[in-house]
Structures are given as C-alpha cells and as structure tokens.
Coordinates of C-alpha atoms and ligand atoms in Angstrom, one line a residue:
M280 CA 46.0 51.0 24.9
G281 CA 45.6 48.7 22.0
A282 CA 44.4 45.1 21.9
D283 CA 46.7 42.4 23.2
I284 CA 46.1 40.0 20.4
G285 CA 44.2 39.8 17.1
V286 CA 42.4 36.7 15.9
T287 CA 41.6 36.3 12.2
G288 CA 39.4 33.4 11.2
L289 CA 36.3 33.2 13.4
A290 CA 34.8 29.9 12.6
V291 CA 34.2 27.7 15.6
M292 CA 37.8 27.2 16.6
G293 CA 39.0 30.9 16.2
A294 CA 35.8 32.2 17.8
N295 CA 36.3 30.0 20.9
L296 CA 40.0 30.8 21.2
A297 CA 39.2 34.5 21.0
R298 CA 36.5 34.1 23.7
N299 CA 39.0 32.2 25.8
F300 CA 41.6 35.0 25.6
A301 CA 38.9 37.6 26.4
R302 CA 37.7 35.5 29.4
N303 CA 41.3 35.6 30.7
G304 CA 41.4 39.3 30.7
Y305 CA 43.0 40.1 27.3
T306 CA 41.6 42.6 24.8
V307 CA 41.0 40.7 21.6
A308 CA 40.8 42.3 18.2
L309 CA 38.5 40.3 15.9
H310 CA 38.6 39.8 12.1
N311 CA 37.1 37.3 9.7
R312 CA 37.1 37.3 5.9
S313 CA 33.3 37.6 5.9
V314 CA 32.2 40.2 8.4
A315 CA 29.1 38.2 9.3
R316 CA 31.1 35.9 11.6
T317 CA 32.7 38.8 13.4
D318 CA 29.3 40.4 14.0
S319 CA 27.8 37.1 15.1
L320 CA 30.6 36.7 17.7
V321 CA 30.4 40.3 19.0
N322 CA 26.6 40.1 19.2
T323 CA 26.4 36.8 20.9
Y324 CA 29.4 36.9 23.2
G325 CA 30.5 40.5 23.2
H326 CA 29.6 40.8 26.9
E327 CA 32.1 38.1 27.9
G328 CA 35.2 40.4 27.6
Q329 CA 37.0 43.2 25.7
F330 CA 36.6 42.7 22.0
V331 CA 37.5 45.1 19.2
R332 CA 35.5 44.5 16.0
T333 CA 37.4 45.1 12.8
E334 CA 36.4 44.7 9.1
S335 CA 39.8 44.4 7.4
L336 CA 43.2 43.0 8.2
A337 CA 44.6 46.6 8.1
E338 CA 42.1 47.6 10.8
L339 CA 43.0 44.5 12.8
V340 CA 46.7 45.3 12.7
E341 CA 46.0 49.0 13.5
A342 CA 44.1 47.9 16.7
L343 CA 47.0 46.0 18.2
D344 CA 49.7 46.8 20.7
R345 CA 53.3 46.2 19.7
P346 CA 54.9 43.8 19.2
R347 CA 51.7 42.8 17.4
R348 CA 50.4 39.3 17.8
V349 CA 48.0 38.1 15.1
L350 CA 46.6 34.6 15.5
I351 CA 45.4 33.0 12.3
M352 CA 42.7 30.3 12.7
V353 CA 41.6 29.7 9.1
K354 CA 41.3 26.5 7.0
A355 CA 44.7 24.8 6.9
G356 CA 46.6 24.9 3.6
A357 CA 46.4 27.7 0.9
P358 CA 44.1 30.0 3.0
V359 CA 46.9 30.3 5.6
D360 CA 49.3 31.4 2.9
A361 CA 46.7 33.8 1.6
V362 CA 46.2 35.5 5.0
I363 CA 50.0 35.6 5.6
E364 CA 50.5 37.3 2.3
D365 CA 47.9 40.0 3.1
L366 CA 49.2 40.5 6.6
V367 CA 53.0 40.8 6.0
P368 CA 52.9 44.3 4.4
L369 CA 50.9 45.5 7.3
L370 CA 53.4 44.3 10.0
D371 CA 56.7 45.6 11.4
E372 CA 59.9 43.9 12.4
G373 CA 59.4 41.8 15.6
D374 CA 55.7 41.3 15.2
I375 CA 54.4 37.8 15.6
I376 CA 52.1 35.8 13.4
I377 CA 50.7 32.7 15.0
D378 CA 49.1 29.8 13.0
A379 CA 47.1 27.8 15.5
G380 CA 45.3 25.6 12.9
N381 CA 46.1 22.1 11.9
S382 CA 48.9 22.9 9.4
F383 CA 51.4 20.4 8.0
Y384 CA 54.7 20.9 9.8
E385 CA 56.7 21.2 6.6
E386 CA 54.5 24.1 5.6
T387 CA 55.1 25.7 9.0
R388 CA 58.9 25.2 8.5
R389 CA 58.7 26.9 5.1
R390 CA 56.6 29.8 6.3
E391 CA 58.7 30.3 9.4
E392 CA 61.9 30.6 7.3
A393 CA 60.3 33.0 4.8
L394 CA 58.9 35.2 7.5
R395 CA 62.1 35.1 9.6
Q396 CA 63.9 36.6 6.6
K397 CA 61.4 39.5 6.7
G398 CA 62.2 40.1 10.5
L399 CA 58.8 38.6 11.6
H400 CA 58.2 35.8 14.0
F401 CA 56.1 32.9 12.8
V402 CA 54.8 30.6 15.4
G403 CA 53.1 27.3 14.4
V404 CA 51.0 26.2 17.4
G405 CA 49.5 22.8 17.8
V406 CA 46.2 23.1 19.5
S407 CA 44.3 20.0 20.7
G408 CA 40.9 19.6 22.4
G409 CA 38.4 20.4 19.7
E410 CA 35.8 23.2 20.2
E411 CA 35.3 22.8 23.9
G412 CA 39.1 22.7 24.5
A413 CA 39.5 25.9 22.5
L414 CA 36.9 27.6 24.6
W415 CA 37.8 26.3 28.1
G416 CA 41.4 25.2 27.9
P417 CA 43.2 23.3 25.1
S418 CA 46.5 21.5 25.2
I419 CA 48.8 23.9 23.4
M420 CA 52.1 23.0 21.7
P421 CA 53.9 26.1 20.4
G422 CA 56.9 26.0 18.1
G423 CA 58.7 29.0 16.5
S424 CA 61.5 31.1 18.0
R425 CA 62.3 31.0 21.7
E426 CA 62.2 34.7 21.7
S427 CA 58.6 34.9 20.5
Y428 CA 57.6 32.7 23.3
Q429 CA 58.7 35.3 25.9
T430 CA 55.9 37.6 25.0
L431 CA 53.4 35.0 23.6
G432 CA 54.0 32.2 26.1
P433 CA 52.3 33.8 29.1
M434 CA 49.2 34.5 27.0
L435 CA 49.0 31.0 25.6
E436 CA 49.6 29.5 29.1
S437 CA 46.8 31.5 30.5
I438 CA 44.2 30.1 28.1
A439 CA 45.6 26.5 28.1
A440 CA 44.2 23.6 30.0
D441 CA 45.2 23.4 33.6
Y442 CA 46.5 20.2 35.1
H443 CA 46.7 20.5 38.9
G444 CA 47.9 24.1 38.6
E445 CA 50.3 23.5 35.7
P446 CA 49.3 24.9 32.3
C447 CA 49.3 22.4 29.4
C448 CA 51.4 24.7 27.3
A449 CA 55.1 25.0 26.8
W450 CA 57.5 25.9 24.0
V451 CA 58.5 22.6 22.4
G452 CA 61.0 23.6 19.7
T453 CA 61.8 25.8 16.8
D454 CA 60.0 26.3 13.5
G455 CA 57.5 23.4 12.8
A456 CA 58.1 21.6 16.1
G457 CA 54.8 22.6 17.6
H458 CA 52.8 21.3 14.6
Y459 CA 54.9 18.2 14.5
V460 CA 54.2 17.3 18.1
K461 CA 50.5 18.0 17.6
M462 CA 50.6 15.7 14.5
V463 CA 52.2 12.9 16.6
H464 CA 49.5 13.5 19.3
N465 CA 46.9 12.9 16.6
G466 CA 48.7 9.8 15.4
I467 CA 48.6 8.4 18.9
E468 CA 44.9 9.4 19.1
Y469 CA 44.3 7.3 16.0
A470 CA 46.0 4.3 17.6
D471 CA 44.2 4.9 21.0
M472 CA 40.8 4.8 19.3
Q473 CA 41.7 1.8 17.1
V474 CA 42.8 -0.4 20.1
I475 CA 39.6 0.6 21.9
G476 CA 37.7 -0.5 18.8
E477 CA 39.5 -3.8 18.6
A478 CA 38.8 -4.5 22.3
Y479 CA 35.1 -3.8 21.7
D480 CA 35.0 -6.0 18.6
L481 CA 36.6 -8.9 20.3
M482 CA 34.4 -8.7 23.4
R483 CA 31.4 -8.6 21.1
S484 CA 32.3 -11.2 18.6
L485 CA 33.9 -13.8 20.9
A486 CA 32.5 -13.1 24.3
G487 CA 29.1 -12.0 23.2
L488 CA 29.1 -8.8 25.2
E489 CA 26.5 -6.4 24.0
P490 CA 27.3 -2.6 23.8
Q491 CA 25.5 -1.7 27.0
E492 CA 27.2 -4.5 28.9
Q493 CA 30.5 -3.3 27.5
A494 CA 29.7 0.3 28.6
G495 CA 30.0 -1.1 32.1
V496 CA 33.2 -2.9 31.3
F497 CA 34.8 0.3 30.0
R498 CA 33.5 2.2 33.0
E499 CA 35.4 -0.2 35.2
W500 CA 38.5 -0.1 33.1
N501 CA 38.5 3.7 33.6
S502 CA 39.5 3.1 37.2
T503 CA 42.6 1.0 36.1
A504 CA 45.8 2.0 34.5
L505 CA 43.8 2.6 31.3
A506 CA 42.1 5.6 32.9
S507 CA 41.7 8.2 30.1
Y508 CA 39.3 10.5 28.4
L509 CA 38.8 8.1 25.5
I510 CA 38.0 5.1 27.7
E511 CA 35.6 7.3 29.6
I512 CA 33.7 8.4 26.5
T513 CA 33.7 4.9 25.0
S514 CA 31.4 3.9 27.8
E515 CA 29.1 6.8 27.1
V516 CA 28.9 6.0 23.3
L517 CA 28.3 2.3 24.0
D518 CA 25.5 3.2 26.4
Q519 CA 23.7 5.4 23.9
E520 CA 20.5 4.1 22.5
D521 CA 19.3 5.1 19.1
E522 CA 16.1 7.2 19.4
L523 CA 14.7 6.0 16.1
T524 CA 15.1 2.3 16.4
G525 CA 15.8 1.6 20.1
R526 CA 19.0 -0.2 19.1
P527 CA 22.4 0.6 20.4
L528 CA 23.6 3.7 18.6
V529 CA 26.8 2.0 17.6
D530 CA 24.8 -0.5 15.6
V531 CA 23.2 2.2 13.4
I532 CA 26.3 4.2 12.7
V533 CA 27.9 3.4 9.3
D534 CA 31.1 1.5 10.0
A535 CA 33.4 3.6 7.9
A536 CA 35.9 6.0 9.4
G537 CA 37.8 8.7 7.4
Q538 CA 41.4 9.7 7.8
K539 CA 41.6 13.4 7.2
G540 CA 45.2 14.2 7.5
T541 CA 47.2 14.2 10.7
G542 CA 47.1 10.4 11.2
R543 CA 48.2 9.8 7.6
W544 CA 50.9 12.5 8.0
T545 CA 52.2 10.8 11.1
A546 CA 52.5 7.4 9.3
I547 CA 54.3 9.0 6.4
S548 CA 56.6 11.0 8.6
G549 CA 57.4 7.8 10.6
L550 CA 58.5 6.2 7.3
E551 CA 60.5 9.3 6.4
V552 CA 62.4 9.6 9.7
G553 CA 62.8 5.8 9.9
S554 CA 60.8 5.3 13.0
P555 CA 58.5 2.2 13.0
V556 CA 55.2 3.7 14.0
T557 CA 53.4 0.5 13.1
T558 CA 50.4 0.9 15.4
I559 CA 49.7 4.4 14.1
A560 CA 50.1 3.2 10.4
E561 CA 47.9 0.2 11.1
S562 CA 45.3 2.5 12.6
V563 CA 45.2 4.7 9.5
F564 CA 45.0 1.6 7.3
A565 CA 42.2 0.2 9.5
R566 CA 40.2 3.3 8.7
S567 CA 41.1 3.0 5.0
I568 CA 39.8 -0.6 4.9
S569 CA 36.7 0.4 6.8
S570 CA 36.0 3.0 4.1
Q571 CA 36.1 0.4 1.3
R572 CA 32.5 -0.5 2.1
S573 CA 31.5 -1.5 -1.4
V574 CA 34.4 -3.9 -1.6
R575 CA 33.7 -5.3 1.8
E576 CA 30.0 -5.9 0.9
V577 CA 31.3 -8.3 -1.7
T578 CA 34.2 -9.8 0.2
S579 CA 32.1 -10.4 3.3
Q580 CA 29.9 -12.7 1.1
V581 CA 32.6 -14.4 -0.8
F582 CA 35.3 -15.1 1.8
E583 CA 34.4 -17.9 4.1
A584 CA 33.7 -16.4 7.4
G585 CA 36.3 -18.9 8.7
I586 CA 34.6 -19.1 12.0
N587 CA 33.4 -22.6 11.9
E588 CA 35.1 -22.6 15.3
A589 CA 32.6 -20.0 16.4
V590 CA 30.8 -22.5 18.6
T591 CA 34.1 -23.3 20.2
A592 CA 34.8 -19.6 20.6
E593 CA 31.5 -19.1 22.4
E594 CA 32.2 -22.1 24.5
L595 CA 35.6 -20.7 25.3
Y596 CA 34.8 -17.1 26.0
A597 CA 31.1 -16.3 26.3
S598 CA 30.1 -17.5 29.7
G599 CA 30.9 -17.3 33.3
D600 CA 34.5 -17.2 34.5
A601 CA 35.8 -17.9 31.0
R602 CA 34.2 -14.7 29.8
Q603 CA 35.5 -12.7 32.8
D604 CA 39.0 -14.1 32.2
F605 CA 38.8 -13.2 28.5
V606 CA 37.7 -9.7 29.2
E607 CA 40.6 -9.2 31.6
D608 CA 42.9 -10.6 28.9
I609 CA 41.5 -8.0 26.5
R610 CA 42.1 -5.2 29.0
K611 CA 45.7 -6.2 29.3
A612 CA 46.1 -6.6 25.6
L613 CA 44.6 -3.1 25.2
Y614 CA 47.0 -1.6 27.8
A615 CA 50.1 -3.3 26.3
S616 CA 49.2 -2.2 22.8
K617 CA 48.5 1.3 24.0
L618 CA 51.9 1.4 25.7
V619 CA 53.5 0.3 22.4
S620 CA 51.8 3.1 20.5
Y621 CA 53.0 5.7 22.9
A622 CA 56.5 4.3 22.8
Q623 CA 56.4 4.4 19.1
G624 CA 55.1 8.0 19.1
F625 CA 57.9 9.1 21.4
D626 CA 60.5 7.2 19.4
M627 CA 59.3 9.0 16.4
L628 CA 59.6 12.4 18.2
S629 CA 63.2 11.6 19.1
A630 CA 64.0 10.6 15.5
A631 CA 62.3 13.8 14.2
G632 CA 64.2 15.9 16.7
Q633 CA 67.4 14.6 15.3
E634 CA 66.3 15.0 11.7
F635 CA 65.0 18.6 12.1
G636 CA 67.4 19.9 14.8
W637 CA 64.7 20.2 17.5
D638 CA 65.8 19.7 21.1
L639 CA 62.5 18.0 22.1
N640 CA 61.9 17.4 25.8
M641 CA 59.9 14.2 26.0
R642 CA 58.9 14.9 29.6
T643 CA 57.5 18.3 28.7
I644 CA 55.7 16.9 25.8
A645 CA 54.0 14.2 27.9
S646 CA 53.1 16.9 30.4
L647 CA 51.3 18.9 27.7
W648 CA 49.0 16.0 26.9
R649 CA 47.7 15.4 30.5
A650 CA 44.7 17.8 30.1
G651 CA 42.8 19.6 27.5
C652 CA 43.5 17.2 24.7
I653 CA 41.9 14.0 23.4
I654 CA 44.6 11.6 24.5
R655 CA 44.7 12.8 28.1
A656 CA 45.3 9.8 30.3
D657 CA 46.7 8.8 33.6
L658 CA 49.4 7.0 31.7
L659 CA 51.0 10.3 30.8
D660 CA 52.1 10.9 34.4
T661 CA 53.9 7.5 34.3
I662 CA 55.5 8.5 31.0
M663 CA 56.7 11.8 32.6
R664 CA 58.3 9.7 35.4
A665 CA 60.1 7.6 32.8
Y666 CA 61.7 10.8 31.4
D667 CA 62.5 12.3 34.8
A668 CA 66.2 11.3 34.4
P669 CA 68.7 13.6 32.7
A670 CA 68.7 13.1 28.9
A671 CA 71.7 10.8 28.9
D672 CA 70.1 8.4 31.3
Q673 CA 66.6 8.4 29.7
P674 CA 65.4 5.1 28.3
R675 CA 66.2 4.7 24.6
N676 CA 62.8 3.2 24.1
L677 CA 60.0 4.1 26.4
L678 CA 59.2 0.4 26.9
L679 CA 62.6 0.2 28.6
A680 CA 61.4 2.3 31.5
P681 CA 61.2 -0.2 34.4
E682 CA 57.6 0.6 35.1
F683 CA 56.7 -0.2 31.5
T684 CA 58.9 -3.2 31.2
E685 CA 57.2 -4.7 34.2
A686 CA 53.7 -3.8 33.0
L687 CA 54.4 -5.4 29.6
A688 CA 55.7 -8.6 31.2
E689 CA 52.6 -8.7 33.3
C690 CA 50.3 -8.3 30.3
L691 CA 52.2 -10.5 27.9
P692 CA 50.4 -13.9 28.4
S693 CA 47.0 -12.2 28.1
W694 CA 48.2 -10.2 25.1
R695 CA 49.4 -13.3 23.3
R696 CA 46.1 -15.2 24.1
V697 CA 44.1 -12.3 22.7
V698 CA 46.1 -12.0 19.5
A699 CA 45.9 -15.8 19.0
A700 CA 42.2 -15.8 19.6
A701 CA 41.7 -13.0 17.1
A702 CA 43.7 -14.9 14.5
T703 CA 42.1 -18.2 15.3
Y704 CA 38.5 -17.0 15.1
G705 CA 38.9 -14.4 12.4
V706 CA 38.4 -11.1 14.2
P707 CA 40.6 -8.4 12.8
A708 CA 42.9 -6.9 15.5
P709 CA 45.6 -5.2 13.4
V710 CA 47.0 -3.0 16.2
F711 CA 46.9 -5.6 18.9
S712 CA 48.8 -7.8 16.5
S713 CA 51.3 -5.3 15.2
A714 CA 52.0 -3.9 18.6
L715 CA 52.9 -7.5 19.8
A716 CA 55.0 -8.0 16.7
Y717 CA 56.9 -4.8 17.5
Y718 CA 57.5 -6.0 21.0
D719 CA 58.7 -9.3 19.8
S720 CA 60.9 -7.6 17.2
L721 CA 62.5 -5.6 20.0
R722 CA 63.1 -8.6 22.1
A723 CA 64.4 -10.8 19.3
E724 CA 68.2 -11.4 19.4
R725 CA 68.2 -12.0 15.7
L726 CA 65.8 -10.8 13.0
P727 CA 65.4 -12.3 9.6
A728 CA 66.8 -9.0 8.1
A729 CA 70.0 -11.1 7.7
L730 CA 68.2 -13.2 5.1
T731 CA 66.8 -10.1 3.5
Q732 CA 70.3 -8.7 3.1
G733 CA 71.5 -12.0 1.6
L734 CA 68.7 -11.9 -0.9
R735 CA 69.4 -8.3 -1.8
D736 CA 73.1 -9.2 -2.3
Y737 CA 72.0 -12.1 -4.6
F738 CA 69.7 -10.3 -6.9
G739 CA 71.2 -6.7 -6.8
A740 CA 74.7 -7.0 -5.4
H741 CA 73.6 -4.7 -2.6
T742 CA 76.3 -6.1 -0.3
Y743 CA 76.2 -6.9 3.4
Q744 CA 78.1 -6.6 6.6
R745 CA 79.3 -9.4 8.8
I746 CA 78.8 -9.8 12.5
D747 CA 82.4 -10.9 13.1
K748 CA 84.6 -8.3 11.2
P749 CA 84.3 -4.8 9.8
G750 CA 83.9 -4.1 6.1
T751 CA 81.4 -4.5 3.3
F752 CA 81.0 -7.8 1.5
H753 CA 79.5 -9.4 -1.5
I754 CA 79.2 -13.0 -2.7
R755 CA 80.2 -13.7 -6.4
W756 CA 76.8 -15.4 -6.8
S757 CA 77.1 -16.0 -10.6
E758 CA 80.7 -17.0 -10.4
D759 CA 82.4 -19.2 -7.8
R760 CA 80.2 -18.1 -4.9
T761 CA 83.2 -16.9 -2.9
E762 CA 83.1 -13.8 -0.7
A763 CA 84.7 -10.6 -1.8
E764 CA 85.3 -7.5 0.3
V765 CA 84.1 -4.5 -1.6
Ligands
NAP821 N1 42.6 21.6 17.4 C1 41.4 21.0 17.1 O1 40.9 20.3 17.9 C2 40.8 21.5 15.9 C3 39.4 21.2 15.7 C4 38.9 21.6 14.6 C5 39.6 22.3 13.7 N2 40.9 22.6 13.9 C6 41.8 23.4 13.0 O2 41.6 24.8 13.3 C7 41.5 25.5 12.0 C8 40.2 26.3 12.0 O3 39.2 25.3 12.0 P1 37.6 25.7 12.0 O4 36.8 24.5 12.0 O5 37.4 26.7 13.1 O6 37.5 26.5 10.6 P2 37.5 25.9 9.1 O7 36.2 25.4 8.7 O8 38.7 25.0 9.0 O9 37.8 27.3 8.3 C9 36.9 28.3 8.2 C10 37.5 29.6 8.5 O10 38.6 29.8 7.5 C11 38.3 31.1 6.8 N3 38.9 31.0 5.5 C12 38.8 30.0 4.6 N4 39.5 30.3 3.5 C13 40.0 31.5 3.7 C14 40.8 32.4 2.9 N5 41.2 32.0 1.7 N6 41.1 33.6 3.4 C15 40.7 33.9 4.6 N7 40.0 33.2 5.4 C16 39.6 32.0 5.0 C17 36.8 31.2 6.8 O11 36.4 32.5 6.6 P3 34.9 32.8 6.0 O12 34.0 32.8 7.3 O13 35.0 34.1 5.4 O14 34.6 31.7 5.1 C18 36.5 30.7 8.3 O15 36.8 31.7 9.2 C19 41.8 24.5 10.9 O16 43.2 24.4 10.7 C20 41.3 23.2 11.5 O17 42.0 22.1 11.0 C21 41.5 22.2 15.0

C-alpha cells in the first residue's frame, strides 16, 4: 500500500496540512526542496500518524498510490510553476496535482489548461484559516475538474473545518474557481477589518472610548447580529496591554497596514468584471494611505485638523446617554456596511461566474465560510437562507433578500448619522461612507450617469441612448445642436 497523498512544501502551511491529513488517518508522503524541513516535521510530529519521508520529487511520486495526489504548498508564483515542471514528467495520466497556496486565479486557469492537455488534473484549492486552520480544520474551496473531486473531495472534506457536522469544503467550480472564491473571501476580509477599524476610530475620536472600554463594547457586539470571529478577536486585541509601556497595545503598534495581494486582486478583478466592489477597494486604499506614513507626518501638521467642532463633538457623543446612543449608531453602521461588503462580494462572484463560465452556487460558497476561515460569522447562515430559493428566484443583489432589506432599513438612520458625524468632525470612514453611497446608488431612481453620457457625447461623440425610444443618438454639438440617430 502506498501513501494516500504527497505534500511538497513543508513550511508552516504545508506541514500543518500534512499533519492534518495524517491525524485523519491518511498516509502522507512528505517532501520539501531542502530536506531539513522534512526531517524537522518527521522528528517533531512523526508520532502523530503515518508519514513517508522522501528526499526528491521522484521518491515522493514513487511512494504514492494511484491516481497519485500531490499537494503543492510552496511560495505562490514562480515556485509553483517550477515544482509543476519537475513533477509532470514523473506523473501518469489521471494523476492529480493540487495547488493549495494563495495563487492568482488566472495563473491557476493557465496551469489547469496546460496540464489538462497532458492528461493530468490540476486542482487550485483556496484554503483559509491560517496556520491553526491548516492544522485543525481550514475552510477549503477547491476548483479543478468535477472528476478530480470524486477522489480528492472526501480527503479534503475530512481535514476541513466542521460546522455542526458539515464540512466546510465543497467543489466550487472548474479551473480557477477555487482560488477566485478564496480571493473574494480575502477581499471581504479586508472590508470586514476596515469597518471594524472605522468603528473603533469613531468611538475613540468622537465618543472618547479608550481601547479597554471598547473591548467590552465589542464583546457585547459579539452577541448581536455582528457575531463573528473578527469581532471576537477585536475585543482581545483592544484589551491587550503593552508589556513594555503599560499602554494599550494598539497604541504602540505602527499604524501602517500592508496589502499583500489578494485584497488588491479582488479590487482589480471587480473592475475587470464590472462589479462595483467599492467597500473592498476602499479597504485596500485605506491600507495604502496608512502606509504613506512619511507623507502623513507632513500632512497631519499642514492640514487644519478641521475639528474646531471637537468640543461640540465631545458634547454630542462623549457622555451618558448620548455616548450610548452614538455607540449603538456605530454598531448599526458597522452592520449595514458589512452587509454591503458581503453583497458586493457575492455580486462579484456572480459576475465572475458569467465571465469565466463557472456555475457558482452562492449558498454553497456561504456555507464554506461558516467555520475555519477568518470571516466566519453568524451572518453567513442568514446569507445561506437568502440563497435557499432555486437559482431563478434568488435575489439579484443580496441586499434584496427580505431579511437584509429590513435590516438595512432598520440601520439606515444610524448609518446616516454616523457617516455625517465622520464627515462633520473629520474622522475618515471610507468604507462606512462608500457602503452608504452604494446603497443610495442602488435606491436612486436616476443617477447622474445621464449627464456623464451627455458630456461624453459633447467632447467625444460617444453617443447616448434615450429613455423613450430605441436607437443610438448624437447631438451635432458644433453645428446646429440637433439630434441625429447614428
Ligand atoms: N491560507 C492561509 O491562511 C495561508 C496562510 C499563509 C500562507 N498561505 C499560502 O500557503 C502557501 C505556503 O505558505 P507558507 O507560509 O507555508 O510558505 P512560504 O513561506 O510561502 O513558502 C516556503 C515554502 O516554499 C518552498 N519553496 C520556495 N521556492 C521554491 C522553489 N522554487 N521550489 C520549490 N520549493 C520552493 C520552500 O522550500 P524551502 O524550505 O526549500 O525554502 C518552503 O517549503 C503560500 O502560497 C502562501 O501564500 C496561506
């Protein structure tokens, strides 16, 4: 009997996935470019299950049962191609290569096509949950061929997070669909963290709530519709005291956040598939501006703080009932903005499904994010309910699901007050604001795009369409300004 699966790339993520497979009863063949990592895993955790130590890819492949399953967990990008190139000559038709790293979905599409032509299955798998998730149960979003899922699926399901007996793993669609869904998950994660940050900033700047007090607020919020892993850990982080200075930890952390890849990819893909993921894009930009620290050092001195009204703000929000009301307003603004970012994420998935020919099942995707991953939240159950109906009857925008339409209506006055307060007193709240603008754009009967079209026709003869008859029209702007049908 050979090994059930081979794992190559045994840095923290690969090692933890390998241990997870072994703990679940699979025999796992191990390989890493430098043998030291393989030895370290075998020496430290070898007792946890059945491992086969190998020193080369040829040995790894030799150790496997057929069809062979080789999971690659190396640095995303060129290293994945390098490993594939070395693996392919060693494999036979029907074998499966799995890339469980954070690869860009277009690369997954390219690799899948190339390997399909060689008779191999290539499965791009989105894995979320970080190191702990990889070890104890991540959320798993596999793409690739349906056929490959028949042998691979049960293995992935057994190592995935468990949500009340259901594995957080299901085939999502062909070729790059798995990595795409994981990318959108990460985009939503960016927005989730940004709205939490905006809530924190507003509570601190306008209501004078110190981090430790806010830890209590977030703890309470975690038993409302906001209940989620990120809200839960926000209270932990805000509660943490810096050992060195005795100050709140959050006050000694440099206020610059990077944006490594997936958030940026989500925003770019949103533009490409024509889906307005404004909350995700704003979250990426919020990180970009945070990273411009040297510029901010100057601008924060030069630009008037603009909070002459600060005294008023304090009077308004920082004591007694007013503070309580404001905090409740912020909770609702946070919830409404979060709903918008999920709605935008799902809208983008449906646009991408059409663009790339994936038959994405939104209910299934929501179900995969309920445990094991960073955006796990009670809200996902509600989203699943919204997609319970047959495809033809599903809401065209998640916000049209009755439960969400009602929730938004309930949050709306608070949401507007919070965005107005942020603008009035100069506290940046880009996602609260853009989420509200998205909502208002959806509810507007007319948008100023009509004027945009008029301007485009004026300077570039780009033409326009009329609301009252079919056809394409142009005004002879430089002549007699009459309308011509073109
Ligand atoms: N889902 C999540 O929550 C999550 C979290 C973290 C990372 N990831 C993703 O998971 C993947 C692995 O992450 P990681 O942090 O465990 O490892 P990593 O630091 O991204 O990569 C290190 C691993 O890649 C191998 N490697 C690098 N270049 C190689 C090449 N040219 N040929 C062969 N092997 C090569 C290294 O081998 P050597 O030991 O020989 O150098 C090592 O095993 C990445 O795609 C990462 O983005 C996902």
